[in-house]
Amino acid sequence: MVERPRHPKKDIERFMRSAEARGWRFVKGKKYYKGLCPCGVHLHMVHLTPSNPRYLANLVHRCSRLDCWCLEVIMTNYFLRLECEAPDADVATIEADLDTIADAFFDVDEVVDQDIAVDLSSKTVIFSLNVEAASEVRALEAGLGAVRTALHVAGSGTPGWEDHYRMLRQEIEADPRRAVRA
Ligand SMILES: [Zn+2]
């Protein structure tokens, strides 16, 4: 689970934790959290400083009306293969970047069994990994996040640097044998 900052209001924080137990994920923005339903379709904002005293009650009401709110969350293991191409970079640069990219990629906690393969003739880098997620959308999000993080670190913060690497192909495969209940 990704750590997120606590909500300043205790009762809302409690609601968010119960949602997380149902597979929801919250991403903090400036004035709200973005709440993502594990189904990959629903999205709800959670205000940081709501002034309406009925805010939480309304929020709970809206969420509990969702069909997927009561579904049991089944986490599935997904295998991802993400192929990137760096058509404008020269071979020496790709080779030089590779160690940094690999170090950062293997450091990402949310994914496992990371692997990197490189084909210098076509200037492609192939990232593969396994990730446990509630839906294919969430799995892809985690995988793309890991690759983006790795490329970003290798660019040492140069803005737009990771744009040199263009996503060519995304393959995702669920492994139902390894499905586990959350
Ligand atoms: Zn949903």
PDB file of N, CA and C in Angstrom, residues 20-77:
ATOM      1  N   GLU A  20     -10.219   2.293   1.568  1.00  0.00           N
ATOM      2  CA  GLU A  20      -8.961   1.643   1.153  1.00  0.00           C
ATOM      3  C   GLU A  20      -9.030   0.133   1.379  1.00  0.00           C
ATOM      4  N   ALA A  21      -9.733  -0.263   2.445  1.00  0.00           N
ATOM      5  CA  ALA A  21      -9.902  -1.692   2.702  1.00  0.00           C
ATOM      6  C   ALA A  21     -10.748  -2.337   1.601  1.00  0.00           C
ATOM      7  N   ARG A  22     -11.536  -1.510   0.882  1.00  0.00           N
ATOM      8  CA  ARG A  22     -12.322  -2.013  -0.240  1.00  0.00           C
ATOM      9  C   ARG A  22     -11.571  -1.857  -1.561  1.00  0.00           C
ATOM     10  N   GLY A  23     -10.311  -1.497  -1.472  1.00  0.00           N
ATOM     11  CA  GLY A  23      -9.489  -1.439  -2.674  1.00  0.00           C
ATOM     12  C   GLY A  23      -9.359  -0.050  -3.285  1.00  0.00           C
ATOM     13  N   TRP A  24      -9.968   0.966  -2.634  1.00  0.00           N
ATOM     14  CA  TRP A  24      -9.835   2.324  -3.159  1.00  0.00           C
ATOM     15  C   TRP A  24      -8.423   2.824  -2.907  1.00  0.00           C
ATOM     16  N   ARG A  25      -8.026   3.796  -3.722  1.00  0.00           N
ATOM     17  CA  ARG A  25      -6.708   4.402  -3.563  1.00  0.00           C
ATOM     18  C   ARG A  25      -6.890   5.903  -3.587  1.00  0.00           C
ATOM     19  N   PHE A  26      -6.219   6.630  -2.710  1.00  0.00           N
ATOM     20  CA  PHE A  26      -6.361   8.089  -2.662  1.00  0.00           C
ATOM     21  C   PHE A  26      -5.049   8.759  -3.010  1.00  0.00           C
ATOM     22  N   VAL A  27      -5.147   9.733  -3.905  1.00  0.00           N
ATOM     23  CA  VAL A  27      -3.972  10.491  -4.305  1.00  0.00           C
ATOM     24  C   VAL A  27      -4.202  11.926  -3.855  1.00  0.00           C
ATOM     25  N   LYS A  28      -3.233  12.473  -3.117  1.00  0.00           N
ATOM     26  CA  LYS A  28      -3.447  13.811  -2.575  1.00  0.00           C
ATOM     27  C   LYS A  28      -3.193  14.893  -3.610  1.00  0.00           C
ATOM     28  N   GLY A  29      -4.150  15.809  -3.719  1.00  0.00           N
ATOM     29  CA  GLY A  29      -3.963  16.997  -4.536  1.00  0.00           C
ATOM     30  C   GLY A  29      -3.799  18.191  -3.605  1.00  0.00           C
ATOM     31  N   LYS A  30      -3.938  19.401  -4.129  1.00  0.00           N
ATOM     32  CA  LYS A  30      -3.746  20.594  -3.312  1.00  0.00           C
ATOM     33  C   LYS A  30      -4.842  20.751  -2.261  1.00  0.00           C
ATOM     34  N   LYS A  31      -6.106  20.648  -2.706  1.00  0.00           N
ATOM     35  CA  LYS A  31      -7.215  20.898  -1.792  1.00  0.00           C
ATOM     36  C   LYS A  31      -8.135  19.703  -1.630  1.00  0.00           C
ATOM     37  N   TYR A  32      -7.749  18.611  -2.182  1.00  0.00           N
ATOM     38  CA  TYR A  32      -8.603  17.426  -2.113  1.00  0.00           C
ATOM     39  C   TYR A  32      -7.765  16.178  -2.341  1.00  0.00           C
ATOM     40  N   TYR A  33      -8.369  15.040  -2.043  1.00  0.00           N
ATOM     41  CA  TYR A  33      -7.790  13.763  -2.431  1.00  0.00           C
ATOM     42  C   TYR A  33      -8.586  13.265  -3.621  1.00  0.00           C
ATOM     43  N   LYS A  34      -7.920  12.625  -4.539  1.00  0.00           N
ATOM     44  CA  LYS A  34      -8.614  11.985  -5.631  1.00  0.00           C
ATOM     45  C   LYS A  34      -8.770  10.531  -5.233  1.00  0.00           C
ATOM     46  N   GLY A  35     -10.027  10.083  -5.099  1.00  0.00           N
ATOM     47  CA  GLY A  35     -10.282   8.710  -4.687  1.00  0.00           C
ATOM     48  C   GLY A  35     -10.601   7.855  -5.901  1.00  0.00           C
ATOM     49  N   LEU A  36      -9.858   6.763  -6.077  1.00  0.00           N
ATOM     50  CA  LEU A  36     -10.027   5.918  -7.254  1.00  0.00           C
ATOM     51  C   LEU A  36     -10.586   4.560  -6.859  1.00  0.00           C
ATOM     52  N   CYS A  37     -11.726   4.237  -7.424  1.00  0.00           N
ATOM     53  CA  CYS A  37     -12.386   2.962  -7.169  1.00  0.00           C
ATOM     54  C   CYS A  37     -11.581   1.835  -7.825  1.00  0.00           C
ATOM     55  N   PRO A  38     -11.474   0.683  -7.170  1.00  0.00           N
ATOM     56  CA  PRO A  38     -10.695  -0.411  -7.755  1.00  0.00           C
ATOM     57  C   PRO A  38     -11.239  -0.904  -9.097  1.00  0.00           C
ATOM     58  N   CYS A  39     -12.516  -0.603  -9.413  1.00  0.00           N
ATOM     59  CA  CYS A  39     -13.088  -1.061 -10.680  1.00  0.00           C
ATOM     60  C   CYS A  39     -12.450  -0.336 -11.863  1.00  0.00           C
ATOM     61  N   GLY A  40     -11.798   0.812 -11.593  1.00  0.00           N
ATOM     62  CA  GLY A  40     -11.141   1.557 -12.663  1.00  0.00           C
ATOM     63  C   GLY A  40     -12.066   2.529 -13.371  1.00  0.00           C
ATOM     64  N   VAL A  41     -13.339   2.628 -12.945  1.00  0.00           N
ATOM     65  CA  VAL A  41     -14.298   3.494 -13.611  1.00  0.00           C
ATOM     66  C   VAL A  41     -14.687   4.691 -12.729  1.00  0.00           C
ATOM     67  N   HIS A  42     -14.920   4.441 -11.450  1.00  0.00           N
ATOM     68  CA  HIS A  42     -15.403   5.506 -10.567  1.00  0.00           C
ATOM     69  C   HIS A  42     -14.279   6.289  -9.921  1.00  0.00           C
ATOM     70  N   LEU A  43     -14.563   7.563  -9.749  1.00  0.00           N
ATOM     71  CA  LEU A  43     -13.584   8.458  -9.163  1.00  0.00           C
ATOM     72  C   LEU A  43     -14.343   9.456  -8.296  1.00  0.00           C
ATOM     73  N   HIS A  44     -13.919   9.646  -7.067  1.00  0.00           N
ATOM     74  CA  HIS A  44     -14.576  10.613  -6.193  1.00  0.00           C
ATOM     75  C   HIS A  44     -13.546  11.518  -5.543  1.00  0.00           C
ATOM     76  N   MET A  45     -13.847  12.804  -5.514  1.00  0.00           N
ATOM     77  CA  MET A  45     -12.963  13.725  -4.822  1.00  0.00           C
ATOM     78  C   MET A  45     -13.313  13.722  -3.335  1.00  0.00           C
ATOM     79  N   VAL A  46     -12.308  13.841  -2.492  1.00  0.00           N
ATOM     80  CA  VAL A  46     -12.552  14.005  -1.060  1.00  0.00           C
ATOM     81  C   VAL A  46     -11.901  15.311  -0.649  1.00  0.00           C
ATOM     82  N   HIS A  47     -12.730  16.255  -0.235  1.00  0.00           N
ATOM     83  CA  HIS A  47     -12.276  17.594   0.120  1.00  0.00           C
ATOM     84  C   HIS A  47     -11.402  17.569   1.369  1.00  0.00           C
ATOM     85  N   LEU A  48     -10.377  18.418   1.397  1.00  0.00           N
ATOM     86  CA  LEU A  48      -9.505  18.496   2.570  1.00  0.00           C
ATOM     87  C   LEU A  48     -10.127  19.352   3.672  1.00  0.00           C
ATOM     88  N   THR A  49     -10.846  20.404   3.263  1.00  0.00           N
ATOM     89  CA  THR A  49     -11.421  21.315   4.260  1.00  0.00           C
ATOM     90  C   THR A  49     -12.883  21.584   3.934  1.00  0.00           C
ATOM     91  N   PRO A  50     -13.738  20.554   4.039  1.00  0.00           N
ATOM     92  CA  PRO A  50     -15.149  20.779   3.720  1.00  0.00           C
ATOM     93  C   PRO A  50     -15.816  21.660   4.781  1.00  0.00           C
ATOM     94  N   SER A  51     -16.669  22.569   4.334  1.00  0.00           N
ATOM     95  CA  SER A  51     -17.334  23.430   5.316  1.00  0.00           C
ATOM     96  C   SER A  51     -18.744  22.921   5.623  1.00  0.00           C
ATOM     97  N   ASN A  52     -19.306  22.151   4.686  1.00  0.00           N
ATOM     98  CA  ASN A  52     -20.646  21.611   4.883  1.00  0.00           C
ATOM     99  C   ASN A  52     -20.626  20.532   5.973  1.00  0.00           C
ATOM    100  N   PRO A  53     -21.408  20.682   7.045  1.00  0.00           N
ATOM    101  CA  PRO A  53     -21.393  19.683   8.117  1.00  0.00           C
ATOM    102  C   PRO A  53     -21.908  18.312   7.661  1.00  0.00           C
ATOM    103  N   ARG A  54     -22.654  18.308   6.533  1.00  0.00           N
ATOM    104  CA  ARG A  54     -23.187  17.032   6.034  1.00  0.00           C
ATOM    105  C   ARG A  54     -22.239  16.412   4.989  1.00  0.00           C
ATOM    106  N   TYR A  55     -21.061  17.022   4.842  1.00  0.00           N
ATOM    107  CA  TYR A  55     -20.162  16.579   3.774  1.00  0.00           C
ATOM    108  C   TYR A  55     -19.870  15.075   3.826  1.00  0.00           C
ATOM    109  N   LEU A  56     -19.452  14.603   4.991  1.00  0.00           N
ATOM    110  CA  LEU A  56     -19.074  13.196   5.109  1.00  0.00           C
ATOM    111  C   LEU A  56     -20.271  12.283   4.868  1.00  0.00           C
ATOM    112  N   ALA A  57     -21.419  12.635   5.461  1.00  0.00           N
ATOM    113  CA  ALA A  57     -22.620  11.820   5.282  1.00  0.00           C
ATOM    114  C   ALA A  57     -22.976  11.705   3.800  1.00  0.00           C
ATOM    115  N   ASN A  58     -22.886  12.828   3.083  1.00  0.00           N
ATOM    116  CA  ASN A  58     -23.180  12.816   1.646  1.00  0.00           C
ATOM    117  C   ASN A  58     -22.190  11.946   0.881  1.00  0.00           C
ATOM    118  N   LEU A  59     -20.943  12.064   1.269  1.00  0.00           N
ATOM    119  CA  LEU A  59     -19.887  11.305   0.596  1.00  0.00           C
ATOM    120  C   LEU A  59     -20.106   9.797   0.791  1.00  0.00           C
ATOM    121  N   VAL A  60     -20.378   9.415   2.030  1.00  0.00           N
ATOM    122  CA  VAL A  60     -20.616   8.004   2.335  1.00  0.00           C
ATOM    123  C   VAL A  60     -21.822   7.507   1.543  1.00  0.00           C
ATOM    124  N   HIS A  61     -22.862   8.339   1.491  1.00  0.00           N
ATOM    125  CA  HIS A  61     -24.076   7.976   0.780  1.00  0.00           C
ATOM    126  C   HIS A  61     -23.787   7.741  -0.705  1.00  0.00           C
ATOM    127  N   ARG A  62     -23.051   8.668  -1.319  1.00  0.00           N
ATOM    128  CA  ARG A  62     -22.757   8.544  -2.748  1.00  0.00           C
ATOM    129  C   ARG A  62     -21.931   7.295  -3.038  1.00  0.00           C
ATOM    130  N   CYS A  63     -20.933   7.048  -2.181  1.00  0.00           N
ATOM    131  CA  CYS A  63     -20.062   5.891  -2.420  1.00  0.00           C
ATOM    132  C   CYS A  63     -20.803   4.587  -2.190  1.00  0.00           C
ATOM    133  N   SER A  64     -21.621   4.527  -1.165  1.00  0.00           N
ATOM    134  CA  SER A  64     -22.280   3.256  -0.854  1.00  0.00           C
ATOM    135  C   SER A  64     -23.342   2.904  -1.896  1.00  0.00           C
ATOM    136  N   ARG A  65     -23.714   3.875  -2.736  1.00  0.00           N
ATOM    137  CA  ARG A  65     -24.672   3.579  -3.800  1.00  0.00           C
ATOM    138  C   ARG A  65     -24.018   2.955  -5.028  1.00  0.00           C
ATOM    139  N   LEU A  66     -22.680   2.980  -5.054  1.00  0.00           N
ATOM    140  CA  LEU A  66     -21.972   2.393  -6.200  1.00  0.00           C
ATOM    141  C   LEU A  66     -22.085   0.872  -6.151  1.00  0.00           C
ATOM    142  N   ASP A  67     -22.334   0.281  -7.313  1.00  0.00           N
ATOM    143  CA  ASP A  67     -22.447  -1.181  -7.373  1.00  0.00           C
ATOM    144  C   ASP A  67     -21.198  -1.864  -6.840  1.00  0.00           C
ATOM    145  N   CYS A  68     -20.046  -1.269  -7.150  1.00  0.00           N
ATOM    146  CA  CYS A  68     -18.797  -1.955  -6.813  1.00  0.00           C
ATOM    147  C   CYS A  68     -18.395  -1.770  -5.348  1.00  0.00           C
ATOM    148  N   TRP A  69     -19.100  -0.906  -4.617  1.00  0.00           N
ATOM    149  CA  TRP A  69     -18.748  -0.650  -3.221  1.00  0.00           C
ATOM    150  C   TRP A  69     -18.820  -1.930  -2.388  1.00  0.00           C
ATOM    151  N   CYS A  70     -19.806  -2.774  -2.679  1.00  0.00           N
ATOM    152  CA  CYS A  70     -20.025  -3.958  -1.859  1.00  0.00           C
ATOM    153  C   CYS A  70     -19.364  -5.209  -2.422  1.00  0.00           C
ATOM    154  N   LEU A  71     -18.745  -5.066  -3.599  1.00  0.00           N
ATOM    155  CA  LEU A  71     -18.094  -6.244  -4.169  1.00  0.00           C
ATOM    156  C   LEU A  71     -16.841  -6.576  -3.367  1.00  0.00           C
ATOM    157  N   GLU A  72     -16.587  -7.839  -3.287  1.00  0.00           N
ATOM    158  CA  GLU A  72     -15.373  -8.267  -2.612  1.00  0.00           C
ATOM    159  C   GLU A  72     -14.198  -7.930  -3.525  1.00  0.00           C
ATOM    160  N   VAL A  73     -13.172  -7.366  -2.949  1.00  0.00           N
ATOM    161  CA  VAL A  73     -12.017  -7.005  -3.776  1.00  0.00           C
ATOM    162  C   VAL A  73     -11.127  -8.220  -3.970  1.00  0.00           C
ATOM    163  N   ILE A  74     -10.945  -8.601  -5.185  1.00  0.00           N
ATOM    164  CA  ILE A  74     -10.047  -9.712  -5.483  1.00  0.00           C
ATOM    165  C   ILE A  74      -8.802  -9.118  -6.128  1.00  0.00           C
ATOM    166  N   MET A  75      -7.680  -9.330  -5.480  1.00  0.00           N
ATOM    167  CA  MET A  75      -6.437  -8.844  -6.053  1.00  0.00           C
ATOM    168  C   MET A  75      -5.906  -9.918  -6.995  1.00  0.00           C
ATOM    169  N   THR A  76      -5.480  -9.478  -8.140  1.00  0.00           N
ATOM    170  CA  THR A  76      -4.961 -10.418  -9.132  1.00  0.00           C
ATOM    171  C   THR A  76      -3.513 -10.067  -9.437  1.00  0.00           C
ATOM    172  N   ASN A  77      -2.758 -11.080  -9.742  1.00  0.00           N
ATOM    173  CA  ASN A  77      -1.386 -10.834 -10.147  1.00  0.00           C
ATOM    174  C   ASN A  77      -1.340 -10.605 -11.653  1.00  0.00           C
TER     175      ASN A  77
END
